[in-house]
Short mmCIF file of C-alpha atoms in Angstrom, two decimals:
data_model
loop_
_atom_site.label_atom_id
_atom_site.label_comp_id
_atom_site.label_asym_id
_atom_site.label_seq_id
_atom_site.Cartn_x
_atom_site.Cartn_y
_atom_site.Cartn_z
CA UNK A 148 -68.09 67.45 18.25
CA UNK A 149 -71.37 68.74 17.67
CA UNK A 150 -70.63 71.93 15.34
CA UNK A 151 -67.55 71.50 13.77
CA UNK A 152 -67.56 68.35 12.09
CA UNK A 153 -70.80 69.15 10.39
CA UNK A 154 -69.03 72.38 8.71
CA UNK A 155 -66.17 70.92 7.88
CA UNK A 156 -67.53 68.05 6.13
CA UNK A 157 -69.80 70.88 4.39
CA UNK A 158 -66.59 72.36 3.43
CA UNK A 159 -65.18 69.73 2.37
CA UNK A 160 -67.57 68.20 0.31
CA UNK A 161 -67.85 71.39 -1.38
CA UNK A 162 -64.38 71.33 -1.88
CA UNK A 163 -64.61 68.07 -3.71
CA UNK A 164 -67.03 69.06 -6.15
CA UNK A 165 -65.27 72.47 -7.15
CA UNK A 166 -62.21 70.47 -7.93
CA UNK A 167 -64.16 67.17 -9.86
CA UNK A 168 -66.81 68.53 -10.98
CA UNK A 169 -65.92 72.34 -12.59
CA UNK A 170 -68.79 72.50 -14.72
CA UNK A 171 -71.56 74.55 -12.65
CA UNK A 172 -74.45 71.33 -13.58
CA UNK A 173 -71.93 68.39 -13.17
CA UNK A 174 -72.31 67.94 -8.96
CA UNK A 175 -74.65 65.80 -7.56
CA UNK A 176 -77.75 67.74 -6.62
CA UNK A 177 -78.87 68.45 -3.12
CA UNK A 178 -80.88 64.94 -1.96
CA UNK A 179 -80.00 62.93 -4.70
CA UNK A 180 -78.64 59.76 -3.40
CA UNK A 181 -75.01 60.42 -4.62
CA UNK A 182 -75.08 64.02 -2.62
CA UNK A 183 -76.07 61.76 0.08
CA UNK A 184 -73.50 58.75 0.05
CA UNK A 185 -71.07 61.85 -0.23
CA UNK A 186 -72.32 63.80 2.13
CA UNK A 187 -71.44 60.59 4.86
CA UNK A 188 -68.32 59.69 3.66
CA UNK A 189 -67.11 63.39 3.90
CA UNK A 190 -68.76 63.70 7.86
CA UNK A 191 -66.83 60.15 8.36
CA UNK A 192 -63.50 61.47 7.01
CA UNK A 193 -63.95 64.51 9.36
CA UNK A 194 -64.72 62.26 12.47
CA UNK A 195 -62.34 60.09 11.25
CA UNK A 196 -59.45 62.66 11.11
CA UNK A 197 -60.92 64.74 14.55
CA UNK A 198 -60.50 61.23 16.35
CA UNK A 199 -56.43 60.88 15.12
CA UNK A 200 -56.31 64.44 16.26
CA UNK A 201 -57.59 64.66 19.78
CA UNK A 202 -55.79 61.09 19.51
CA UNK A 203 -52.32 62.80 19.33
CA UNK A 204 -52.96 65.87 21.76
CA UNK A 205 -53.83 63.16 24.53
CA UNK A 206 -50.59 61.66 23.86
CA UNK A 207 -48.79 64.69 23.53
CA UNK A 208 -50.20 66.11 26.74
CA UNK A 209 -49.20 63.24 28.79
CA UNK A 210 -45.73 63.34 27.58
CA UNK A 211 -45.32 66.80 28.05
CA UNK A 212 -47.01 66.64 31.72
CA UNK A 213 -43.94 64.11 32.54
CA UNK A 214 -43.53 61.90 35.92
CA UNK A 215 -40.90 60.84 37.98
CA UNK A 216 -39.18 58.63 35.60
CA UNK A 217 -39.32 61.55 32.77
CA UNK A 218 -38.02 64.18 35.45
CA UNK A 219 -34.82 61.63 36.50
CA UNK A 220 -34.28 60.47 32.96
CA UNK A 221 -34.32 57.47 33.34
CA UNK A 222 -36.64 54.05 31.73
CA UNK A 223 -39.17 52.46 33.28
CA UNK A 224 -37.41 49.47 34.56
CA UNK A 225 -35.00 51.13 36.29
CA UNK A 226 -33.36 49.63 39.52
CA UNK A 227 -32.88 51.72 42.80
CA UNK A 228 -29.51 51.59 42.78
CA UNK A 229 -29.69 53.89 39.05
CA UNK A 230 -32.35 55.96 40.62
CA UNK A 231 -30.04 57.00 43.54
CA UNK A 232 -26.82 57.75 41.03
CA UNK A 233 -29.09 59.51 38.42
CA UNK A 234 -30.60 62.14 41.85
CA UNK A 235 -27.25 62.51 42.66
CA UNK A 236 -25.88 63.41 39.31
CA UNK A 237 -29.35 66.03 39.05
CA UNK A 238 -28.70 67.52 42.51
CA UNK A 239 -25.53 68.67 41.90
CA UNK A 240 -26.81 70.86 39.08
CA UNK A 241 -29.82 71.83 40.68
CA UNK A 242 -29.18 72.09 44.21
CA UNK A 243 -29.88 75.68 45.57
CA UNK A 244 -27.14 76.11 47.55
CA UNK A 245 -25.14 75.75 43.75
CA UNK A 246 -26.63 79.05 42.49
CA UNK A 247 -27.41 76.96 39.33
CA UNK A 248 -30.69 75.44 40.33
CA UNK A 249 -34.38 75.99 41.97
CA UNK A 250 -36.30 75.14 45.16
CA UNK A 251 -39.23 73.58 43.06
CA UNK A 252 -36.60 71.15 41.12
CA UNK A 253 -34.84 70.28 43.68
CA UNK A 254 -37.59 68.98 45.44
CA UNK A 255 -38.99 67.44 42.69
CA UNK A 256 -35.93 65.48 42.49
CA UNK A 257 -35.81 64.47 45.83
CA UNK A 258 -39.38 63.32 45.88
CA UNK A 259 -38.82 60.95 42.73
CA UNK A 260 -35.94 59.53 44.30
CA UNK A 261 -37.64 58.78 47.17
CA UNK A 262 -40.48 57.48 45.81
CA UNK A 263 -38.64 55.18 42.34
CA UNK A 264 -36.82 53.65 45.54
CA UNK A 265 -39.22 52.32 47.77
CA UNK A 266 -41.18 49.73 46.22
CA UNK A 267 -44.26 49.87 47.68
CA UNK A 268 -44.52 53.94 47.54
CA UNK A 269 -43.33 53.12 43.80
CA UNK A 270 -45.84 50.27 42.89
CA UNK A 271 -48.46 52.85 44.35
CA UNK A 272 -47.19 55.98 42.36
CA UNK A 273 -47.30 53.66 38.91
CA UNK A 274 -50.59 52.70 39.17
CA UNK A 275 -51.98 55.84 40.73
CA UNK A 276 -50.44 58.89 40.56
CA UNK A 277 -49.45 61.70 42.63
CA UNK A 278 -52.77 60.92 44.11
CA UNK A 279 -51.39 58.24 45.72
CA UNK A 280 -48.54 59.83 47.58
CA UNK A 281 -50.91 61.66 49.68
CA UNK A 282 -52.48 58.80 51.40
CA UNK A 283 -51.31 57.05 54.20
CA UNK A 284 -48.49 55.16 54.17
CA UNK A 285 -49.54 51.36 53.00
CA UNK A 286 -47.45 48.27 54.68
CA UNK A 287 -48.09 46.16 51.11
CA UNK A 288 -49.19 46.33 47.74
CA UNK A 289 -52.59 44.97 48.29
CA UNK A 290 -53.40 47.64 50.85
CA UNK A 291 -52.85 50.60 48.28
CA UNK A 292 -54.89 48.41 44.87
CA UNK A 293 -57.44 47.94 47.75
CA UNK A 294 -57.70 51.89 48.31
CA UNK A 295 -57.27 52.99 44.88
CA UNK A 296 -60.23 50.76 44.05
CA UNK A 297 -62.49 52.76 46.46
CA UNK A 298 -61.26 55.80 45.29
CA UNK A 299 -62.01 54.91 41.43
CA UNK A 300 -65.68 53.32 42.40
CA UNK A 301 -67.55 56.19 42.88
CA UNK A 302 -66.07 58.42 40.01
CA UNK A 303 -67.85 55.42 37.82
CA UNK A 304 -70.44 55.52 39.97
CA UNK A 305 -71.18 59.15 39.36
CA UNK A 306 -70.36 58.76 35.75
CA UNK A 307 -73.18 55.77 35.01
CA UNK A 308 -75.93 58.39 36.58
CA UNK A 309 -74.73 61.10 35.04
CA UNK A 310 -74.98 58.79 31.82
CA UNK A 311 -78.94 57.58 32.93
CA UNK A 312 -79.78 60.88 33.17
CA UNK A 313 -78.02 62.66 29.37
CA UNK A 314 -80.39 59.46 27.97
CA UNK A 315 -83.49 60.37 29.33
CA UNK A 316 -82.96 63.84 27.34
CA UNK A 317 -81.45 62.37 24.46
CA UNK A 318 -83.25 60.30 21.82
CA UNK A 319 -80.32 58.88 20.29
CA UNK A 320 -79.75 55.18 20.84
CA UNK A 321 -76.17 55.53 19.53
CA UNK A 322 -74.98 57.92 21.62
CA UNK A 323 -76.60 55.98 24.76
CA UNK A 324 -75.12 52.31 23.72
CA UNK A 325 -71.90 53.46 22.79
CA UNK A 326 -71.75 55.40 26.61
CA UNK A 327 -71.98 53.11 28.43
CA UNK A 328 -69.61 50.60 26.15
CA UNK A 329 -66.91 53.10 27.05
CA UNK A 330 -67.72 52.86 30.83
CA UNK A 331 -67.50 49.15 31.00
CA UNK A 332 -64.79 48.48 29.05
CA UNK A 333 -62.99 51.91 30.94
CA UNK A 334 -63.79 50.10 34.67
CA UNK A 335 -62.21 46.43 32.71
CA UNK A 336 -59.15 48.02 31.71
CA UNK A 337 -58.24 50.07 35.12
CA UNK A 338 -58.96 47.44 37.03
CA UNK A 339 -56.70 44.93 34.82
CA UNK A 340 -53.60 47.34 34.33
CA UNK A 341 -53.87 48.07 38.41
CA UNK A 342 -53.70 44.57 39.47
CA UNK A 343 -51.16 43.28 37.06
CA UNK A 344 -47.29 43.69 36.30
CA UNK A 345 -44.73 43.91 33.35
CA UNK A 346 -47.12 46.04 31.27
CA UNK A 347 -45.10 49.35 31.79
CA UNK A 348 -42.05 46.87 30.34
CA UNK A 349 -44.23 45.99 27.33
CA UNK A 350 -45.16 49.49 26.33
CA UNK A 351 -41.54 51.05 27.12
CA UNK A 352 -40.27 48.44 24.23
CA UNK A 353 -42.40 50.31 21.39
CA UNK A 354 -42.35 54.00 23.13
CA UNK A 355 -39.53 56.08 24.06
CA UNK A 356 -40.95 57.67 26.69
CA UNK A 357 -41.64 55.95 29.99
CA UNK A 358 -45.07 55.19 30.35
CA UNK A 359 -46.60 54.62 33.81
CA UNK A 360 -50.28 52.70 34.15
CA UNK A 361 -51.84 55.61 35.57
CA UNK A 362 -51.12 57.37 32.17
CA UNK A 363 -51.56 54.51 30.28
CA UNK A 364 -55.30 54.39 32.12
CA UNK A 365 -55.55 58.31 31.38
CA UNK A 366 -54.88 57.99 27.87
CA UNK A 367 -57.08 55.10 27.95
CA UNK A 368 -59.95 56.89 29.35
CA UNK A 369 -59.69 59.54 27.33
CA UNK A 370 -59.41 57.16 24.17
CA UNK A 371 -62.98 55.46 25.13
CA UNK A 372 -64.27 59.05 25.87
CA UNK A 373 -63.14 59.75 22.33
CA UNK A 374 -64.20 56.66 19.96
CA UNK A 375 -67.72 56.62 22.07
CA UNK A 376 -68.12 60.41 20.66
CA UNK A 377 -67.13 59.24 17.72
CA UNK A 378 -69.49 56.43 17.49
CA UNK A 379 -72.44 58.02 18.49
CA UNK A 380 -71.79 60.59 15.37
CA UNK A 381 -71.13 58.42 12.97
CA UNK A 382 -73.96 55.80 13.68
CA UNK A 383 -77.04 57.95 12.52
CA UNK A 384 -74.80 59.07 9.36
CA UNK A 385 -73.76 55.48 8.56
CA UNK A 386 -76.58 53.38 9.53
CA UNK A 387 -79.26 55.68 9.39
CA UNK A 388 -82.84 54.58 10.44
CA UNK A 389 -85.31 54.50 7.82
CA UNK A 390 -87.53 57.32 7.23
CA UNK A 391 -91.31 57.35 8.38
CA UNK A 392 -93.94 57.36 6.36
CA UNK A 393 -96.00 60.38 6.14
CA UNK A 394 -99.64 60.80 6.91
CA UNK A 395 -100.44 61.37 3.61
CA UNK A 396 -98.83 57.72 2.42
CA UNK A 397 -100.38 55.94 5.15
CA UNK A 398 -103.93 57.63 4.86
CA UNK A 399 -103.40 55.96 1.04
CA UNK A 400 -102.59 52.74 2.07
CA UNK A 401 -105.42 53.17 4.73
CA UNK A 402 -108.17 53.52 1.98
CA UNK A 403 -106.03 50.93 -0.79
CA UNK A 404 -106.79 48.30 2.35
CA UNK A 405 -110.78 49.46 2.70
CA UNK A 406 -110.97 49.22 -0.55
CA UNK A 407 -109.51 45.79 -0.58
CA UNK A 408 -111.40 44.64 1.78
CA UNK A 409 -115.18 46.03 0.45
CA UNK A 410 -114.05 44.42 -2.72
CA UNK A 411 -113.13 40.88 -1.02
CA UNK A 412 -116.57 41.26 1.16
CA UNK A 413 -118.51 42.05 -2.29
CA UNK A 414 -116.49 39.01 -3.77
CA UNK A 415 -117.32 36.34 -0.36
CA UNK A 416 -120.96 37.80 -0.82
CA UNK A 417 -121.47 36.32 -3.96
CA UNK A 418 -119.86 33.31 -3.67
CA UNK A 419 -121.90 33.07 -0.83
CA UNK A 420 -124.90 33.87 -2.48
CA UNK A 421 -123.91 30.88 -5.46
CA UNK A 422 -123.27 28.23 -3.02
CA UNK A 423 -126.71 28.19 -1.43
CA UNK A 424 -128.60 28.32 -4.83
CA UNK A 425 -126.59 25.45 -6.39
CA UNK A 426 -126.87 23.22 -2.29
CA UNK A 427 -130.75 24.43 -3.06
CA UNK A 428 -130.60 23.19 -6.72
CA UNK A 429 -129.28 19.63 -5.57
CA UNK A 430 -131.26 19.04 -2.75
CA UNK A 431 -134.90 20.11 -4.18
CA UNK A 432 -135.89 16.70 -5.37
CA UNK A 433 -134.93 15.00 -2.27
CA UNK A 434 -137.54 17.61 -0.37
CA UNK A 435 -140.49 17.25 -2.42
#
């Protein structure tokens, strides 16, 4: 994020002005304002198209990680009664004692039956994992939200000082807002997609393969990771703050304002000077 878009925009915007502008004089010179304007839309196109990118390799690295539902083949609403025919139609062709199959898979198997069927362990595994599996057994729904809350507080606990600290060393205010934007609205959707239902439904009817919310909170994560990166690059390029003045201009507008001033003094001085003579003028006769 921090070296490659700036080259490739380079690139690219060189790349634009070899094929529009052929003549060697024709491109916009270094600093003019129109180098400029294209020098930000060409780092926005490359942030743009990184985003997409990492974008899809999130996605694709999810799907091709898998979970239970992936392994059995089967959607995400599926009943226990499916889950039981679907294990025994896998362990038949990769039982070990059938020559055709593996240890590991068969196993596997077995452990995403067991879990798709019981719906506590299963309301626990969609929400948090293999993770989840390894804690003691919960008696209720509740009981595992309750622990996987614990366990979530003090990654973002870690994460918001680890955050307080980058800003003390960073200057930019971008980078800093748009931080801790992700890590809000991170901790808002976790803890909404953990303590509600039907959502797995509603994604499985636009994606073919079978989301749970723990992914959908992974890919989440690493989405807000991702766009608050993004932000904090393309803020300076696309509202950049204005530049300083120089200690040259501001020693000038330094002595324009002294001079200003001895001028208005010389000015209040003489006007000064006029009102007492004519006040003397008038009021002579009334003295003598």
């Amino acid at each position: 994020w921090l070296v490659v878009p700036r080259g490739v925009s380079t690139a690219l915007q060189m790349g634009y002005y070899q094929l529009f502008y052929p003549a060697a004089n024709a491109a916009p010179r270094p600093g003019s304002p129109t180098y400029r304007r294209h020098q930000r839309i060409s780092y926005a196109v490359v942030i743009i198209g990184y985003l997409i990118y990492t974008t899809y390799t999130s996605v694709t690295g999810i799907v091709g990680a898998g979970n239970f539902y992936s392994l059995l083949g089967v959607p995400i609403d599926v009943d226990d009664k499916s889950v039981r025919r679907r294990f025994r139609n896998l362990s038949v062709l990769s039982h070990p004692d059938k020559g055709t199959g593996s240890d590991d898979v068969f196993i596997a198997l077995k452990l995403a039956s067991e879990t798709l069927t019981s719906p506590v362990r299963r309301f626990a595994y969609d929400r948090f994992g293999m993770a989840a599996l390894s804690w003691p057994e919960g008696k209720s729904e509740v009981e595992y939200v309750m622990r996987g809350i614990q366990a979530s507080v003090p990654q973002y606990v870690f994460s918001f000082v680890v955050m307080v600290v980058l800003s003390l060393f960073r200057q930019s205010a971008f980078g800093s807002y748009w931080r801790y934007v992700a890590l809000f609205a991170e901790f808002l959707i976790e803890l909404h997609l953990i303590t509600r239902t039907g959502i797995q439904e509603f994604v499985a009817m636009y994606s073919p393969y079978p989301f749970t919310i723990r992914e959908l909170i992974d890919l989440s994560r690493s989405l807000l990771i991702t766009l608050s990166i993004a932000a904090a690059q393309l803020g300076p390029v696309l509202c950049p703050d204005p530049p300083e003045p120089s200690i040259k201009l501001i020693r000038e507008q330094q002595d324009v304002m002294k001079t200003m001033i001895a001028r208005l003094a010389k000015v209040t001085d003489v006007i000064s000077t006029e009102a007492t003579s004519a006040f003397m003028a008038q009021t002579r006769p009334f003295l003598g």
